[in-house]
Coordinates of C-alpha atoms and ligand atoms in Angstrom, one line a residue:
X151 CA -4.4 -14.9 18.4
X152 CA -2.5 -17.5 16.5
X153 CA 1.3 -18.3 18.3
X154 CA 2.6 -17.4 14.5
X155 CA 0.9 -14.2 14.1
X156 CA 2.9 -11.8 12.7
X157 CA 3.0 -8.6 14.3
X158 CA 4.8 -5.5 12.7
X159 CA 4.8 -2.7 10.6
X160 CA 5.1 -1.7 6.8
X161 CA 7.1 0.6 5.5
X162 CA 7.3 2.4 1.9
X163 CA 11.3 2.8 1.7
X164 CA 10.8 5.6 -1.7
X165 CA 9.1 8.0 1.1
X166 CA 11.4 7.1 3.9
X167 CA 15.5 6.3 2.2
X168 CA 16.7 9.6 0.7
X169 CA 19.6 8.4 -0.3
X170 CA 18.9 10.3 -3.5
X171 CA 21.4 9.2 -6.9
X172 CA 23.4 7.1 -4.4
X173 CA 25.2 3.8 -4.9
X174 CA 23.5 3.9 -9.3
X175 CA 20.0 4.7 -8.0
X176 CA 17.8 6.5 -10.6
X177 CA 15.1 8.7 -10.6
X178 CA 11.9 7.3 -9.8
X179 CA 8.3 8.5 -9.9
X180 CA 8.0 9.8 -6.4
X181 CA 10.9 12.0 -6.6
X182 CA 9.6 13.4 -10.3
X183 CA 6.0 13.9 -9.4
X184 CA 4.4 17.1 -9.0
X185 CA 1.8 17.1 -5.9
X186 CA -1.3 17.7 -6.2
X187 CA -2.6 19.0 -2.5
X188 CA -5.3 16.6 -0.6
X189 CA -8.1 18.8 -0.4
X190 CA -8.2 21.2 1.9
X191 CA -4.7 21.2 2.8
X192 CA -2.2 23.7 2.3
X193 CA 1.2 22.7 0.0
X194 CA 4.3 22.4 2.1
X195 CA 6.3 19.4 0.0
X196 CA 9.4 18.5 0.6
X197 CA 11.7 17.4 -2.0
X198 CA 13.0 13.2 -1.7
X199 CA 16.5 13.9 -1.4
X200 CA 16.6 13.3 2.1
X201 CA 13.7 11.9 3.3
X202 CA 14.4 10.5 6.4
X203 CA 17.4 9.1 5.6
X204 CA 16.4 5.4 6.3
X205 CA 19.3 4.8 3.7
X206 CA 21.7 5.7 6.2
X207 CA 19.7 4.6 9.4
X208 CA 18.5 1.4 8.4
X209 CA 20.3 -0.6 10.9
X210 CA 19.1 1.8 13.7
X211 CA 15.6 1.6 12.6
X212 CA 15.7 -2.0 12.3
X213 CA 17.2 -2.2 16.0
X214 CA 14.1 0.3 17.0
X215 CA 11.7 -2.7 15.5
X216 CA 13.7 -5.3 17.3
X217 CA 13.3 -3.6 20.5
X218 CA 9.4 -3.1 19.6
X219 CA 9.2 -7.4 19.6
X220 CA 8.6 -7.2 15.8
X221 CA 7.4 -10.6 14.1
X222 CA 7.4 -9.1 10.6
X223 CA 8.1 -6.1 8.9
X224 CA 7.2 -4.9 5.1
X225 CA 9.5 -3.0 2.9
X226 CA 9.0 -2.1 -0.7
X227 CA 12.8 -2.7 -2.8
X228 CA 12.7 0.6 -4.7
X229 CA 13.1 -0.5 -8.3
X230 CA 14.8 2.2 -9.3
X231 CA 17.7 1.6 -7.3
X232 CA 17.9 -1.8 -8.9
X233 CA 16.9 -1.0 -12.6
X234 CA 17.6 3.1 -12.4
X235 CA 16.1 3.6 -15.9
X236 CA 13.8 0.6 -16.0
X237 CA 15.0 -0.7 -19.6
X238 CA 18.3 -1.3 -18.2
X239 CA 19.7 -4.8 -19.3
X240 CA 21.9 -5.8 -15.9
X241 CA 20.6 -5.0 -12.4
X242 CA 23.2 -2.7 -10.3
X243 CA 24.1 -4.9 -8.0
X244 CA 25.1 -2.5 -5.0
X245 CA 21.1 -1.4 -5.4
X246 CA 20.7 -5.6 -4.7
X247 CA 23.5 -5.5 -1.9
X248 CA 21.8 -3.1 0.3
X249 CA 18.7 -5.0 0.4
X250 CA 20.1 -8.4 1.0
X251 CA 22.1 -6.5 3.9
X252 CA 18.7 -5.3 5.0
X253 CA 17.6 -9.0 4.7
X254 CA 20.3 -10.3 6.3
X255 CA 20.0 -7.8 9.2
X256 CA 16.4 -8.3 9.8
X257 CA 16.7 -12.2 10.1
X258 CA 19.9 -12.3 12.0
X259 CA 17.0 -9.8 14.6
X260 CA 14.3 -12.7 14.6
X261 CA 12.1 -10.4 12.0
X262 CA 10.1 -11.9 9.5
X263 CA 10.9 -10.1 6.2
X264 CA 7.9 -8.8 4.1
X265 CA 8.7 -7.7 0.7
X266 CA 6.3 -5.4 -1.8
X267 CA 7.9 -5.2 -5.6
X268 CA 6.6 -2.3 -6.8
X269 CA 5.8 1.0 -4.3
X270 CA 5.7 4.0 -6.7
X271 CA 9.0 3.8 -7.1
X272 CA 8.9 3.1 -11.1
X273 CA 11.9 4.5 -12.7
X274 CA 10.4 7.3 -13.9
X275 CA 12.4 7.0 -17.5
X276 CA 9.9 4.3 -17.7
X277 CA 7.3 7.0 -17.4
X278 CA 8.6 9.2 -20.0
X279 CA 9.8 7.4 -22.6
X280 CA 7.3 4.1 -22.1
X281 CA 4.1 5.8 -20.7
X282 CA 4.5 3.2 -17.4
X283 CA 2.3 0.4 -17.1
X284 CA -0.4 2.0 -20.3
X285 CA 2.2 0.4 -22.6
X286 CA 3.1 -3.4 -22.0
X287 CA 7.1 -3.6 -22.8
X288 CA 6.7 -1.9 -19.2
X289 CA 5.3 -5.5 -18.2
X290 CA 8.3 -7.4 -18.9
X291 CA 10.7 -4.7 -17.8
X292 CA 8.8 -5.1 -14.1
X293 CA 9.2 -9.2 -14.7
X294 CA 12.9 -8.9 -15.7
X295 CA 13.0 -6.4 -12.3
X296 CA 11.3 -8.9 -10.0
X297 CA 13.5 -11.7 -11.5
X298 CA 16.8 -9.9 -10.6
X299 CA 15.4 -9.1 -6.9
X300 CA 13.9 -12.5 -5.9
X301 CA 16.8 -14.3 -7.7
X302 CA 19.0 -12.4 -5.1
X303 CA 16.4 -12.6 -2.1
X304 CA 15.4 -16.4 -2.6
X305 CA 15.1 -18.5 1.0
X306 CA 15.9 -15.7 2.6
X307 CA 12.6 -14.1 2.1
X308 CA 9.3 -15.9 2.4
X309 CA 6.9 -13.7 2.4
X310 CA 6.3 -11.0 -1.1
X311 CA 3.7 -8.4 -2.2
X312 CA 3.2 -8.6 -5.9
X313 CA 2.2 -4.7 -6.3
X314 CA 1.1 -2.3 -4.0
X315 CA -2.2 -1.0 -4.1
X316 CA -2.8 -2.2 -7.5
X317 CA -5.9 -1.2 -7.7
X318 CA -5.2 2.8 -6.9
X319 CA -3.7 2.4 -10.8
X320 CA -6.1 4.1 -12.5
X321 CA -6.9 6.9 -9.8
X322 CA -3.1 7.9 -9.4
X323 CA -2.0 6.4 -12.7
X324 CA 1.6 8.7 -12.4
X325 CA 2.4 7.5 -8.9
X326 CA 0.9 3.7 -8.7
X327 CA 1.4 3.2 -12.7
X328 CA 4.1 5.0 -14.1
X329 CA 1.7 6.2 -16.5
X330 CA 0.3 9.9 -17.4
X331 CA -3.4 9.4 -19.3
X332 CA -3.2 10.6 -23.5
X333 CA -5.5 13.6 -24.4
X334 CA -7.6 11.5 -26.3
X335 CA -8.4 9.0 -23.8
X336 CA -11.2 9.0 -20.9
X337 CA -11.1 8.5 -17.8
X338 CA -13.0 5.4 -18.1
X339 CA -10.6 3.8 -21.2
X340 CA -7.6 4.0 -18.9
X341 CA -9.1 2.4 -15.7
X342 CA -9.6 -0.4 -18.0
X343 CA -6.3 -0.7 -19.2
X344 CA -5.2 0.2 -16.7
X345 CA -6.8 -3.0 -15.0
X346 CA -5.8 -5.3 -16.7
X347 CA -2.0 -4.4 -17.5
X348 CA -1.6 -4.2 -13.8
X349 CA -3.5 -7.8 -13.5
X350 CA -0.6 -9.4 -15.9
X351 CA 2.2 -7.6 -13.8
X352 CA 1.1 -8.8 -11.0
X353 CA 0.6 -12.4 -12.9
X354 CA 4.0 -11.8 -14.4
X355 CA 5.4 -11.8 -11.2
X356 CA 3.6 -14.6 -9.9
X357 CA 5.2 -16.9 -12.3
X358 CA 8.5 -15.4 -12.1
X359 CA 8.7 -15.8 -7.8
X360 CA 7.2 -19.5 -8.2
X361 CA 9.9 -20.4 -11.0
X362 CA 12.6 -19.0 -8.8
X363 CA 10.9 -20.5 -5.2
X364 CA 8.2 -22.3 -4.9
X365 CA 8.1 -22.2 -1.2
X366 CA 7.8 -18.8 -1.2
X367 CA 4.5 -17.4 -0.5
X368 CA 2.9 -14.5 -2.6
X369 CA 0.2 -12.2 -1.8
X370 CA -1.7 -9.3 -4.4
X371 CA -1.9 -6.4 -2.5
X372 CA -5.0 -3.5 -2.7
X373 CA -5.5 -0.8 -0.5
X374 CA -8.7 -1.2 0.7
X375 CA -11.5 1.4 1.6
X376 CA -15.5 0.0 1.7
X377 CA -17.4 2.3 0.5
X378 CA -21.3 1.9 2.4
X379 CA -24.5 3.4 0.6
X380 CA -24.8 7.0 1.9
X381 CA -28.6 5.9 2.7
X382 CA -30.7 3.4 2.4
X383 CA -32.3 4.4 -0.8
X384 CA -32.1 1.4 -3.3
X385 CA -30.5 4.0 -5.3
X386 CA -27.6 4.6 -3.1
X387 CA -27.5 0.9 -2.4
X388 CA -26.4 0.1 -6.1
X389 CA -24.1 2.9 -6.5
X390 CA -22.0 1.5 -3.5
X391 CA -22.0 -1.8 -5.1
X392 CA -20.8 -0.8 -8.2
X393 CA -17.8 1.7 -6.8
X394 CA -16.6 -1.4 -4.3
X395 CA -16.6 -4.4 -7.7
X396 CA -14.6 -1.5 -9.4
X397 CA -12.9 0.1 -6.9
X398 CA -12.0 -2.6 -4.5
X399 CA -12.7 -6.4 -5.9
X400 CA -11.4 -5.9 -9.4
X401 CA -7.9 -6.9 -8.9
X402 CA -9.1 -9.6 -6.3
X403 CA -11.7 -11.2 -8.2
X404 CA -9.4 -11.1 -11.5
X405 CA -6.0 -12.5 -9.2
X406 CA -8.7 -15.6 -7.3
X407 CA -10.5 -16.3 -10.4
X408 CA -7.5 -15.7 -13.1
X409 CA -10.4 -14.2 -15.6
X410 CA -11.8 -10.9 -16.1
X411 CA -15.4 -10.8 -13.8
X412 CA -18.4 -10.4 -16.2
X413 CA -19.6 -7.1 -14.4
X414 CA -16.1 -5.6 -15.8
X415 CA -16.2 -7.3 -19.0
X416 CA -19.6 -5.6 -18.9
X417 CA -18.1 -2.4 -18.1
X418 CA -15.9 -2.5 -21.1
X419 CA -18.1 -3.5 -24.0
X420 CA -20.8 -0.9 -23.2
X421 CA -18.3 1.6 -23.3
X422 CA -16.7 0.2 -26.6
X423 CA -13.5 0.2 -24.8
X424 CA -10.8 -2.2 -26.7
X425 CA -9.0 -4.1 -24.1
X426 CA -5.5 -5.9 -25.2
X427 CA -5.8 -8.8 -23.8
X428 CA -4.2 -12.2 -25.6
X429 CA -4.3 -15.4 -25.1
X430 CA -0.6 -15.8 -23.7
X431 CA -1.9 -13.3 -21.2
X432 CA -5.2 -14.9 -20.4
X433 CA -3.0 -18.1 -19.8
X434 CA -0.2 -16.0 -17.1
X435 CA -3.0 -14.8 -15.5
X436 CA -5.4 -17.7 -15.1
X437 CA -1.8 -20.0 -13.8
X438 CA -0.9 -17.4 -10.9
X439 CA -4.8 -17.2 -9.9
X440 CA -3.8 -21.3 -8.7
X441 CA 0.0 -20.0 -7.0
X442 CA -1.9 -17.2 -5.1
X443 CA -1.1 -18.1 -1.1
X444 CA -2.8 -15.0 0.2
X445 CA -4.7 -11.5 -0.2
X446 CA -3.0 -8.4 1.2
X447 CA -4.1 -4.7 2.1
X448 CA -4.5 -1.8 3.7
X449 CA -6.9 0.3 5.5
X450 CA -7.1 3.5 7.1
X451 CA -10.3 4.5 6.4
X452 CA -14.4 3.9 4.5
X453 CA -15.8 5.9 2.3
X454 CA -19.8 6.5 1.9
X455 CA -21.3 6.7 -2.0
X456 CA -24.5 8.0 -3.2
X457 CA -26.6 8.0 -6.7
X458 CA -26.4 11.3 -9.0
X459 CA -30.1 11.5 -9.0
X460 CA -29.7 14.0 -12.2
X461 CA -27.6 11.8 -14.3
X462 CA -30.5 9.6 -16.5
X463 CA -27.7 8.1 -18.7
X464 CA -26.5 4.7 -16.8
X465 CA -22.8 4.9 -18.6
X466 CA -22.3 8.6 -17.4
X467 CA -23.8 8.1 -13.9
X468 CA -21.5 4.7 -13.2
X469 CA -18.4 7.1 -14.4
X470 CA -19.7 9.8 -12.1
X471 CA -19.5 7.2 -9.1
X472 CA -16.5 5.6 -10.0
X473 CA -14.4 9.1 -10.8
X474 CA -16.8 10.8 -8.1
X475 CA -14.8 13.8 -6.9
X476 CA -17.6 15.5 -4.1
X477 CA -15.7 14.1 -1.3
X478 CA -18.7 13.1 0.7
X479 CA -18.7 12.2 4.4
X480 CA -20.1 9.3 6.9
X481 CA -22.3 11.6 9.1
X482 CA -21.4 9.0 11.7
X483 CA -17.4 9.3 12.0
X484 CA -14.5 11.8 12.7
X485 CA -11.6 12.3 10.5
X486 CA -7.9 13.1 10.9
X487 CA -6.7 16.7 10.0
X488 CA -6.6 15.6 6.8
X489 CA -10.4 14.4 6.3
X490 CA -9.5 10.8 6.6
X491 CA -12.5 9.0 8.5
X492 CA -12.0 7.2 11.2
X493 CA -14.1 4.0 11.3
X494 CA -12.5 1.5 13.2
X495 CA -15.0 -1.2 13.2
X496 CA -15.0 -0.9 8.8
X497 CA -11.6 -2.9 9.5
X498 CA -13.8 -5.7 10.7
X499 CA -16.2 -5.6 8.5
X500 CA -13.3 -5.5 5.4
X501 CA -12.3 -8.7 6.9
X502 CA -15.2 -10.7 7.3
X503 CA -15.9 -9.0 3.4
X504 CA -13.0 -10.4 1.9
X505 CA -12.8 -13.5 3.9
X506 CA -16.1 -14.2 2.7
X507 CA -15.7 -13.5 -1.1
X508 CA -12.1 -15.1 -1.5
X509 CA -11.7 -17.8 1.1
X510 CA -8.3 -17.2 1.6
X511 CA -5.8 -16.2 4.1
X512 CA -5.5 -12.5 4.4
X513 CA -3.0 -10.2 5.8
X514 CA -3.4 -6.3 7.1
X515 CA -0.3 -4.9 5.6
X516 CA -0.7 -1.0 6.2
X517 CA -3.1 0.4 8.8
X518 CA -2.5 3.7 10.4
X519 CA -3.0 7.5 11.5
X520 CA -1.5 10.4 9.9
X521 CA -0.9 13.6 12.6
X522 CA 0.7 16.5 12.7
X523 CA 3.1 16.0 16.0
X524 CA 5.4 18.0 17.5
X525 CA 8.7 16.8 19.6
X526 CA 8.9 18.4 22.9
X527 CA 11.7 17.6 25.4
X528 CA 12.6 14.7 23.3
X529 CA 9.0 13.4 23.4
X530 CA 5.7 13.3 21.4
X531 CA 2.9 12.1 23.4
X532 CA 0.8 10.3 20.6
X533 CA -2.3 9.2 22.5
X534 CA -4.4 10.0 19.8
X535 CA -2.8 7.1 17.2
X536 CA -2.8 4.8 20.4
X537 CA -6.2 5.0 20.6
X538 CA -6.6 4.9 16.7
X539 CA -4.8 1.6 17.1
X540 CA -6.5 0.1 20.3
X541 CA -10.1 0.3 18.1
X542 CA -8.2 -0.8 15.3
X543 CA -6.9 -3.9 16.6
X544 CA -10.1 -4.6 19.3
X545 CA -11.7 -4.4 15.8
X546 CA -9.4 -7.4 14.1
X547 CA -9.4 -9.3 16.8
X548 CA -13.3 -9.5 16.7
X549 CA -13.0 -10.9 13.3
X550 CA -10.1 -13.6 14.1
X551 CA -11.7 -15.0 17.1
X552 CA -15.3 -14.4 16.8
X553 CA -15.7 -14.5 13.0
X554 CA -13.4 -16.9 12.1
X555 CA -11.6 -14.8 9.8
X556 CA -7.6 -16.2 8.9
X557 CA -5.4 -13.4 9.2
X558 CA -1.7 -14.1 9.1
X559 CA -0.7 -10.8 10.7
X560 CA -0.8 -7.4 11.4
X561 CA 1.2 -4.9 10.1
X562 CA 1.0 -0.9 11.3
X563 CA 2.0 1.6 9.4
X564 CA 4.3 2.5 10.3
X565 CA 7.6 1.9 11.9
X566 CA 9.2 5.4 11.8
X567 CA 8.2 8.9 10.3
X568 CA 8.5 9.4 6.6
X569 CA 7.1 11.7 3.7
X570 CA 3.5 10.6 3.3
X571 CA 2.7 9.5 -0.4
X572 CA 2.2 13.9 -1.1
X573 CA 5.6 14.1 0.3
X574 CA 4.4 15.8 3.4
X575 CA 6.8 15.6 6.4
X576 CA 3.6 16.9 8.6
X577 CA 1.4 14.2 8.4
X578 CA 3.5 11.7 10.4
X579 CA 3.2 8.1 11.3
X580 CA 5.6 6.7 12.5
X581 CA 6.1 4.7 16.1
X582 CA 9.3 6.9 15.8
X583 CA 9.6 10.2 15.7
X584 CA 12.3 11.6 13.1
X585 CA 13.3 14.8 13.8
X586 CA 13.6 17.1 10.8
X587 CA 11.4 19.6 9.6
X588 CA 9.9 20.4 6.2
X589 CA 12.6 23.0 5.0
X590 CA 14.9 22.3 7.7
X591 CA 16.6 18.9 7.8
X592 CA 18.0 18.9 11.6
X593 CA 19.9 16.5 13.1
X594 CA 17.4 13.7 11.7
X595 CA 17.4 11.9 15.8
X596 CA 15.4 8.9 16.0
X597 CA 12.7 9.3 19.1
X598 CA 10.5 6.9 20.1
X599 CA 7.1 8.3 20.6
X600 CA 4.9 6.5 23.2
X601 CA 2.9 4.7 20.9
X602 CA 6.2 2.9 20.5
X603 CA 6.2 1.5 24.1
X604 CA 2.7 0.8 23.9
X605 CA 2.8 -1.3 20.8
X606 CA 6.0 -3.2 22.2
X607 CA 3.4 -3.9 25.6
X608 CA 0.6 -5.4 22.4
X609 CA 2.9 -7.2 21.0
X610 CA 4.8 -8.6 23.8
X611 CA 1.2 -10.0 25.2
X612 CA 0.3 -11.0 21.8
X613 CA -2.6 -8.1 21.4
X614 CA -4.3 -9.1 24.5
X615 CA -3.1 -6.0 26.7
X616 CA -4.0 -2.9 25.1
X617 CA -4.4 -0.7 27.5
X618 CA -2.8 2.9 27.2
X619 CA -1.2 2.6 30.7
X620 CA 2.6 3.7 29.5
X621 CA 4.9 5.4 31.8
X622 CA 6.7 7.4 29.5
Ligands
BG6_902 C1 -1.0 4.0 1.2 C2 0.4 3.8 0.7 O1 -1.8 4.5 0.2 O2 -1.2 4.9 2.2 C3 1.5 4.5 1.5 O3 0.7 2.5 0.4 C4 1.0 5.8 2.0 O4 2.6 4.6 0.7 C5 -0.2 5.5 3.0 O5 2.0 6.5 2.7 C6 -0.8 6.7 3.7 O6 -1.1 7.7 2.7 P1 -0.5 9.1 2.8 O7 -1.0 9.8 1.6 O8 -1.0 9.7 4.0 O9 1.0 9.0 2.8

């Protein structure tokens, strides 16, 4: 691997700070939102009050990450700390003080800073009163936010994320987009608008970062899940294509190119859909397609797709595969408790897939295991995300030195525990085991689980020693 490769984790600081209305913060999205269960699984939420109270730990988690040999680490600036109702016309500035400290913290450690701009952390005023990204004042309110937090940030920060999983908008339009979908419109209508508002956001803040500093280097972000043909039925074969241009190149293709791709401009005009799309737009977002320095995202998992072979209609069968709910399985992999499929070598494959569509450098900015784990004698003995990782990163390495892939670095998810995006305290992640519970808070003690000193040992020998051989 590359002497600069940056090696690290990501972090979403709405599911990890708590820190609830402190120092001006508002109310954002993921504190408002009302779970809906991942199928299968039984509710146990926890409110965002607390969280894992990263807001008061943040110096102890950092020294964690610093003791792990951290290159890099991603954090999300949760906007409504900085703009608590979204329409607000200053920025609080102790929201903007904690994360220069954070900054400031992380640099004066010899970590690389990493930092996402929007994580579903909309105020959620901009939700109720605005409708979130489905109405475009919410555009410049997210360009006026960026402004204030890479104004602040500037040379101290090299490294930003535009928008995270941008194109999840239209599946979890509330939590990604601020934005709740009107009676009268389909599901189809608002992945369309939702597209493309989210595509001049993320050009919005394009323009803004490289106005403020052009050495800075920007990345769009998707999380990122192939989807392969269920069989090998020419039918199948075209469904898959169409759900990955949708599902996965859409905000790529649109960011690289800075115009909409035909196959979605397609997609619109047989639908009759009326996309708001001006000319000032068209202009922002064909100038940040020439800024954009590289193409982020995660991956946990690949999905499989398959025809409807009693749908005749071609519009209704390419909405049944792009809002397909059936939740079918790879015959060929496990999943986590949760259903998530474990397919290590798919992280490869994503690689070489983007690599060879966009031709620019990418960067793994989430990747990760969710398990229910329990801390005994001041332990958790995680060998099962270990070996989740050890495939995983066997799997990028393949693509850096065999295929020739450029990869700037690799970023777990994630550091410490946290509520997962359904605000479950059960389906941990982290390297470091926080100890509360999900109706009792604890004493919230930091415990680093052995996946910690095995990912310090990968790091530490630049991913060449990943054997699980840990005394711990
Ligand atoms: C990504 C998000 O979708 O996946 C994270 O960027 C999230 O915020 C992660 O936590 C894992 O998903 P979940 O639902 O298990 O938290």
């Amino acid at each position: 691997m590359k002497k600069d490769f940056l090696w690290g984790a990501a972090l979403s600081n709405v599911q990890a700070e708590g820190g609830y209305l402190e120092d001006g913060k508002g109310l954002n999205v993921y504190d408002t939102l009302v779970v809906t269960p991942e199928k299968g699984i039984v509710p146990m939420f926890c409110d965002t009050k607390v969280a894992t109270d990263h807001y008061h730990h943040y110096k102890e988690d950092i020294d964690l990450m610093a003791e792990m040999g951290f290159k890099a680490y991603r954090f999300s600036v949760v906007w409504s700390r900085i703009h608590p109702q979204g329409d607000d016309e200053v920025p609080n500035q102790k929201g903007l003080d904690y994360y220069e400290d954070m900054v400031d913290y992380l640099l004066e450690k010899g970590i690389e800073p990493v930092v996402s701009l929007v994580h579903f952390d909309m105020p959620d005023h901009l939700l109720r009163k605005y409708n979130g990204f489905l109405n475009k004042q919410v555009i410049d309110f997210y360009a006026k936010h960026v402004e204030a937090v890479v104004s602040r940030l500037q040379g101290k920060v090299k490294y930003w994320l535009t928008y995270n999983e941008i194109n999840l908008a239209p599946y979890q339009s509330d939590l990604v987009a601020g934005a709740y979908r009107p009676d009268d419109m389909s599901l189809a209508e608002l992945f369309a608008h939702l597209s493309v508002n989210t595509a001049i956001a993320h050009a919005r803040a394009v323009e803004v970062i490289k106005r403020i500093d052009a050495k800075a280097w920007i990345g769009g972000m998707i999380g990122h899940a192939p989807f392969y043909p269920l069989t090998c039925r020419s039918e199948d074969i075209i469904a898959a294509d169409f759900k990955n241009k949708m599902h996965n190149y859409l905000p790529f293709d649109i960011m690289t190119s800075g115009q909409l791709p035909e196959y979605f401009i397609n997609f619109v005009e047989k639908r009759n859909i009326d996309i708001l799309f001006n000319e000032d737009e068209k202009q922002v977002v064909k100038d940040a397609s020439e800024k954009l320095d590289y193409l982020a995202f995660s991956y946990y998992r690949s999905g499989v797709q398959s025809s409807f072979d009693d749908i005749e209609d071609l519009i209704e069968l390419e909405d049944a595969i792009l809002f397909d709910q059936r939740g079918l399985k790879n015959p060929h992999y496990t999943a986590n408790e949760w259903g998530w499929q474990i397919d290590a070598e798919g992280l490869r494959y994503s690689l070489i897939d983007l690599y060879d569509r966009y031709h620019k450098p990418l960067f793994i900015v989430e990747n990760g295991i969710g398990i229910d784990e329990k801390l005994v004698d001041g332990k958790v003995y995680d060998d099962e995300r270990i070996s989740y990782y050890q495939k995983h990163i066997t799997s990028l390495k393949r693509a850096v030195e065999h295929d020739g892939v450029d990869l700037l670095g690799y970023l777990a998810w994630s550091p410490i525990d946290f509520l997962s995006s359904h605000k479950e305290i059960r389906k941990r992640y982290g390297f470091v085991y926080i100890n509360r519970d999900f109706d009792d808070l604890l004493d919230l003690k930091r415990y680093p689980k052995k996946s910690f000193y095995w990912y310090q040992k990968v790091i530490k020998s630049d991913g060449e020693d990943l054997e699980n051989n840990i005394d711990y």
